[in-house]
Amino acid sequence: MKKWNFSRWAGLSIAAIVSLAGVLLWFAVAAEVQDDGGAATSEGLLLGLWSVLYDTQAPSLSAMLAAVALALLLAAGIAIIERRITSRYRRSTDQTSTPLAPKIIMAATRGVFAGPITITVLIPAHNEEASLPDTLASLLSQSQPPDRVIVVADNCTDGTEHIAAAHGVEVLRSVGNANKKAGALNQALAMLLPGQGDNDVVMIMDADTQLDAGFLAAAASRFANDRALMAIGGLFYGEAGHGLIGQFQRNEYIRYSRELKRRRGRVFVLTGTASLFRAVGLRTVAAARGGSLPGIPGDVYDTAALTEDNELTIALKSLGALVISPSECTVVTELMPTWRTLWNQRLRWQRGALENLGAYGVKPQTARYWAQQLGIGYGVIALFGYLALLLVMALSLDSWVWFPFWLGIGAVFTLERVVTVWKGGWRARGLAVLLIPELCFDMFLDFVYLKGIFDSAVGRRAAWTHLQHEAQPDPEEVGR
């Protein structure tokens, strides 16, 4: 549909706004230097050729207070907007635009007993014979086991179906699917959802994820205690191993989970690693496709979306749904083992986020996502600007000059990095306290962000990538 065909402008808009903010910041700093009359500045020669002015003094008190006030104002503004949007949708009675709003759902189910919570698990799998056994083991050993488990085998050419059958779970083959994970899930959900009731829950989980033992019990309790709750997403942590690149990702995921806990479960994305949905929520999304939501009528997942989990989260929120990620629901997910696979994964995430913003446009439900992209962009300018100025200064000085103020800021920043990964153990803390390695990792992610913005702006076609796992040898066969 034509009204959704402006995805490339999302990247261009973000780039323009962030660049303007950077220019304004530059002029603000330059104006302050001119007001000071240059009394505190010293002069050096960059590579012995160009004159460079630098200041060994801390910024003025007014500049520091203005910076802090601006940061607090922006944070408070986003929080207030998000709270007002949430409150408005909680109270909405508009059946047309917000059919999943809590007030509407509560009214429709008041005084009706729909039976106990049941959980049907769908596991989309494309050649996952290496990781599927651990996933099924963690699922079947839950303190509250699922009522039904279905492995959705999508164009598999390995032993995925055999492994699923050996574990006693159902196998459903996709038919003529060319739309990757989203297409396979749409086929499975089309058969499953018509027979699901108000207390029937569908869980979508990746074939390379292991649930903590109490995940399903905690989720079922949440659904039983809140009839308006439409979806629950898991808090994910990285698997062990993969050396330094693995630790970078584990630290990143720990900080993300910590942030969600501080938000009291108010979720950014219902992660594809493991999320649960009321059947009525998924049916409502499918009915809204092609109208108020992008996509093909009748499909739960938009097959045009690179990041189907992020798109489905926005779709549910657009319909007024209440979604959370409680701290009791944790999972361990796979990590990318190489820089190339990590680049491909994060580029897909970034392109998917931009395309989703382009598809939904600027509206209350996407305000947080736009602010997040703008914040990342501004962070890219800040980090590269800081490093560039640091390099220029280092190449301009005849002898090193210590800047007590900036050393103090660096110490506070390092302390924050360590505290936020404390739960990850001594390896996580050791990597955080070194600071420079994680800054390099942040720069890697910044380059991914810039590549995503560029590809989106020029209309370059995005590709969906799949990490191929290597099957582990059978111990019995090795011993023969």
mmCIF file of C-alpha atoms in Angstrom, residues 242-378:
data_model
loop_
_atom_site.group_PDB
_atom_site.id
_atom_site.type_symbol
_atom_site.label_atom_id
_atom_site.label_comp_id
_atom_site.label_asym_id
_atom_site.label_seq_id
_atom_site.Cartn_x
_atom_site.Cartn_y
_atom_site.Cartn_z
ATOM 1 C CA HIS A 242 32.924 -16.989 22.320
ATOM 2 C CA GLY A 243 35.817 -15.195 24.021
ATOM 3 C CA LEU A 244 36.072 -11.414 23.992
ATOM 4 C CA ILE A 245 33.317 -10.831 21.437
ATOM 5 C CA GLY A 246 30.996 -12.960 23.546
ATOM 6 C CA GLN A 247 31.754 -10.916 26.664
ATOM 7 C CA PHE A 248 31.034 -7.686 24.818
ATOM 8 C CA GLN A 249 27.572 -8.999 23.940
ATOM 9 C CA ARG A 250 26.911 -10.386 27.427
ATOM 10 C CA ASN A 251 27.750 -7.002 28.966
ATOM 11 C CA GLU A 252 25.445 -5.309 26.486
ATOM 12 C CA TYR A 253 22.547 -7.646 27.265
ATOM 13 C CA ILE A 254 23.052 -7.311 31.021
ATOM 14 C CA ARG A 255 22.774 -3.529 30.747
ATOM 15 C CA TYR A 256 19.675 -3.820 28.578
ATOM 16 C CA SER A 257 17.958 -6.156 31.058
ATOM 17 C CA ARG A 258 18.906 -3.853 33.913
ATOM 18 C CA GLU A 259 17.316 -0.934 32.083
ATOM 19 C CA LEU A 260 14.081 -2.860 31.580
ATOM 20 C CA LYS A 261 13.958 -3.747 35.267
ATOM 21 C CA ARG A 262 14.339 -0.079 36.129
ATOM 22 C CA ARG A 263 11.411 0.624 33.791
ATOM 23 C CA ARG A 264 9.381 -1.950 35.767
ATOM 24 C CA GLY A 265 9.004 -4.194 32.768
ATOM 25 C CA ARG A 266 7.749 -1.556 30.325
ATOM 26 C CA VAL A 267 9.076 -3.193 27.221
ATOM 27 C CA PHE A 268 10.825 -1.762 24.169
ATOM 28 C CA VAL A 269 10.665 -4.947 22.088
ATOM 29 C CA LEU A 270 8.931 -8.269 22.667
ATOM 30 C CA THR A 271 12.029 -10.291 21.940
ATOM 31 C CA GLY A 272 11.922 -13.031 19.364
ATOM 32 C CA THR A 273 13.994 -15.218 21.673
ATOM 33 C CA ALA A 274 10.920 -15.986 23.798
ATOM 34 C CA SER A 275 7.629 -14.074 24.068
ATOM 35 C CA LEU A 276 4.067 -15.077 24.936
ATOM 36 C CA PHE A 277 0.864 -13.659 23.434
ATOM 37 C CA ARG A 278 -2.800 -14.010 24.178
ATOM 38 C CA ALA A 279 -4.514 -15.517 21.153
ATOM 39 C CA VAL A 280 -7.028 -12.666 20.987
ATOM 40 C CA GLY A 281 -4.143 -10.202 20.642
ATOM 41 C CA LEU A 282 -2.639 -12.048 17.689
ATOM 42 C CA ARG A 283 -6.025 -12.463 16.018
ATOM 43 C CA THR A 284 -6.701 -8.743 16.379
ATOM 44 C CA VAL A 285 -3.335 -7.896 14.809
ATOM 45 C CA ALA A 286 -4.061 -10.221 11.878
ATOM 46 C CA ALA A 287 -7.466 -8.598 11.340
ATOM 47 C CA ALA A 288 -5.935 -5.095 11.338
ATOM 48 C CA ARG A 289 -3.244 -5.871 8.734
ATOM 49 C CA GLY A 290 -3.721 -3.964 5.525
ATOM 50 C CA GLY A 291 -5.846 -1.369 7.312
ATOM 51 C CA SER A 292 -4.626 0.376 10.450
ATOM 52 C CA LEU A 293 -1.479 -1.792 10.419
ATOM 53 C CA PRO A 294 0.953 -2.500 7.556
ATOM 54 C CA GLY A 295 1.065 -5.983 6.101
ATOM 55 C CA ILE A 296 -1.159 -8.536 4.397
ATOM 56 C CA PRO A 297 -4.680 -9.014 5.809
ATOM 57 C CA GLY A 298 -4.870 -12.184 7.893
ATOM 58 C CA ASP A 299 -1.128 -12.409 8.630
ATOM 59 C CA VAL A 300 0.035 -12.040 12.215
ATOM 60 C CA TYR A 301 3.587 -11.174 11.171
ATOM 61 C CA ASP A 302 4.415 -8.605 8.512
ATOM 62 C CA THR A 303 6.608 -10.603 6.136
ATOM 63 C CA ALA A 304 8.107 -7.386 4.730
ATOM 64 C CA ALA A 305 9.636 -6.505 8.115
ATOM 65 C CA LEU A 306 13.291 -7.370 8.696
ATOM 66 C CA THR A 307 12.772 -7.430 12.467
ATOM 67 C CA GLU A 308 9.439 -9.151 12.908
ATOM 68 C CA ASP A 309 9.561 -9.058 16.714
ATOM 69 C CA ASN A 310 10.037 -5.275 16.812
ATOM 70 C CA GLU A 311 7.284 -4.757 14.231
ATOM 71 C CA LEU A 312 4.836 -6.981 16.128
ATOM 72 C CA THR A 313 5.559 -5.044 19.337
ATOM 73 C CA ILE A 314 4.693 -1.749 17.622
ATOM 74 C CA ALA A 315 1.604 -3.347 16.077
ATOM 75 C CA LEU A 316 0.291 -4.503 19.459
ATOM 76 C CA LYS A 317 1.021 -1.145 21.081
ATOM 77 C CA SER A 318 -0.710 0.627 18.190
ATOM 78 C CA LEU A 319 -3.851 -1.347 18.998
ATOM 79 C CA GLY A 320 -3.635 -0.352 22.679
ATOM 80 C CA ALA A 321 -2.258 -3.628 24.014
ATOM 81 C CA LEU A 322 -0.593 -3.889 27.425
ATOM 82 C CA VAL A 323 2.806 -5.616 27.088
ATOM 83 C CA ILE A 324 5.545 -6.175 29.676
ATOM 84 C CA SER A 325 8.883 -7.914 30.265
ATOM 85 C CA PRO A 326 8.842 -9.035 33.927
ATOM 86 C CA SER A 327 12.102 -9.724 35.731
ATOM 87 C CA GLU A 328 10.972 -13.291 36.553
ATOM 88 C CA CYS A 329 10.957 -14.319 32.893
ATOM 89 C CA THR A 330 14.575 -14.733 31.814
ATOM 90 C CA VAL A 331 16.150 -16.641 28.946
ATOM 91 C CA VAL A 332 19.635 -17.407 27.698
ATOM 92 C CA THR A 333 20.099 -16.730 24.004
ATOM 93 C CA GLU A 334 22.812 -17.363 21.456
ATOM 94 C CA LEU A 335 25.618 -14.911 20.771
ATOM 95 C CA MET A 336 27.258 -14.112 17.477
ATOM 96 C CA PRO A 337 30.624 -15.918 17.363
ATOM 97 C CA THR A 338 32.411 -13.662 14.849
ATOM 98 C CA TRP A 339 32.572 -9.978 13.996
ATOM 99 C CA ARG A 340 31.066 -10.653 10.577
ATOM 100 C CA THR A 341 28.010 -12.461 11.948
ATOM 101 C CA LEU A 342 27.616 -9.785 14.629
ATOM 102 C CA TRP A 343 27.791 -7.058 11.969
ATOM 103 C CA ASN A 344 25.134 -8.827 9.887
ATOM 104 C CA GLN A 345 22.861 -9.326 12.894
ATOM 105 C CA ARG A 346 23.070 -5.732 14.123
ATOM 106 C CA LEU A 347 22.739 -4.290 10.639
ATOM 107 C CA ARG A 348 19.537 -6.277 10.196
ATOM 108 C CA TRP A 349 18.276 -4.990 13.556
ATOM 109 C CA GLN A 350 19.107 -1.401 12.639
ATOM 110 C CA ARG A 351 17.609 -1.582 9.160
ATOM 111 C CA GLY A 352 14.546 -3.275 10.590
ATOM 112 C CA ALA A 353 14.087 -0.563 13.204
ATOM 113 C CA LEU A 354 14.293 2.179 10.567
ATOM 114 C CA GLU A 355 11.920 0.396 8.204
ATOM 115 C CA ASN A 356 9.411 -0.126 11.011
ATOM 116 C CA LEU A 357 9.525 3.585 11.840
ATOM 117 C CA GLY A 358 9.033 4.374 8.175
ATOM 118 C CA ALA A 359 6.071 1.995 7.980
ATOM 119 C CA TYR A 360 4.304 3.409 11.057
ATOM 120 C CA GLY A 361 5.374 7.041 10.737
ATOM 121 C CA VAL A 362 5.369 9.584 13.545
ATOM 122 C CA LYS A 363 2.604 8.809 16.009
ATOM 123 C CA PRO A 364 2.283 8.517 19.795
ATOM 124 C CA GLN A 365 3.033 4.786 19.765
ATOM 125 C CA THR A 366 6.335 5.302 17.934
ATOM 126 C CA ALA A 367 7.517 8.418 19.807
ATOM 127 C CA ARG A 368 9.789 6.381 22.067
ATOM 128 C CA TYR A 369 11.356 4.568 19.111
ATOM 129 C CA TRP A 370 12.049 7.804 17.240
ATOM 130 C CA ALA A 371 13.612 9.275 20.384
ATOM 131 C CA GLN A 372 15.746 6.151 20.777
ATOM 132 C CA GLN A 373 17.087 6.401 17.215
ATOM 133 C CA LEU A 374 17.786 10.112 17.627
ATOM 134 C CA GLY A 375 19.566 9.418 20.915
ATOM 135 C CA ILE A 376 21.783 6.794 19.297
ATOM 136 C CA GLY A 377 22.590 9.193 16.474
ATOM 137 C CA TYR A 378 23.510 11.970 18.872
#
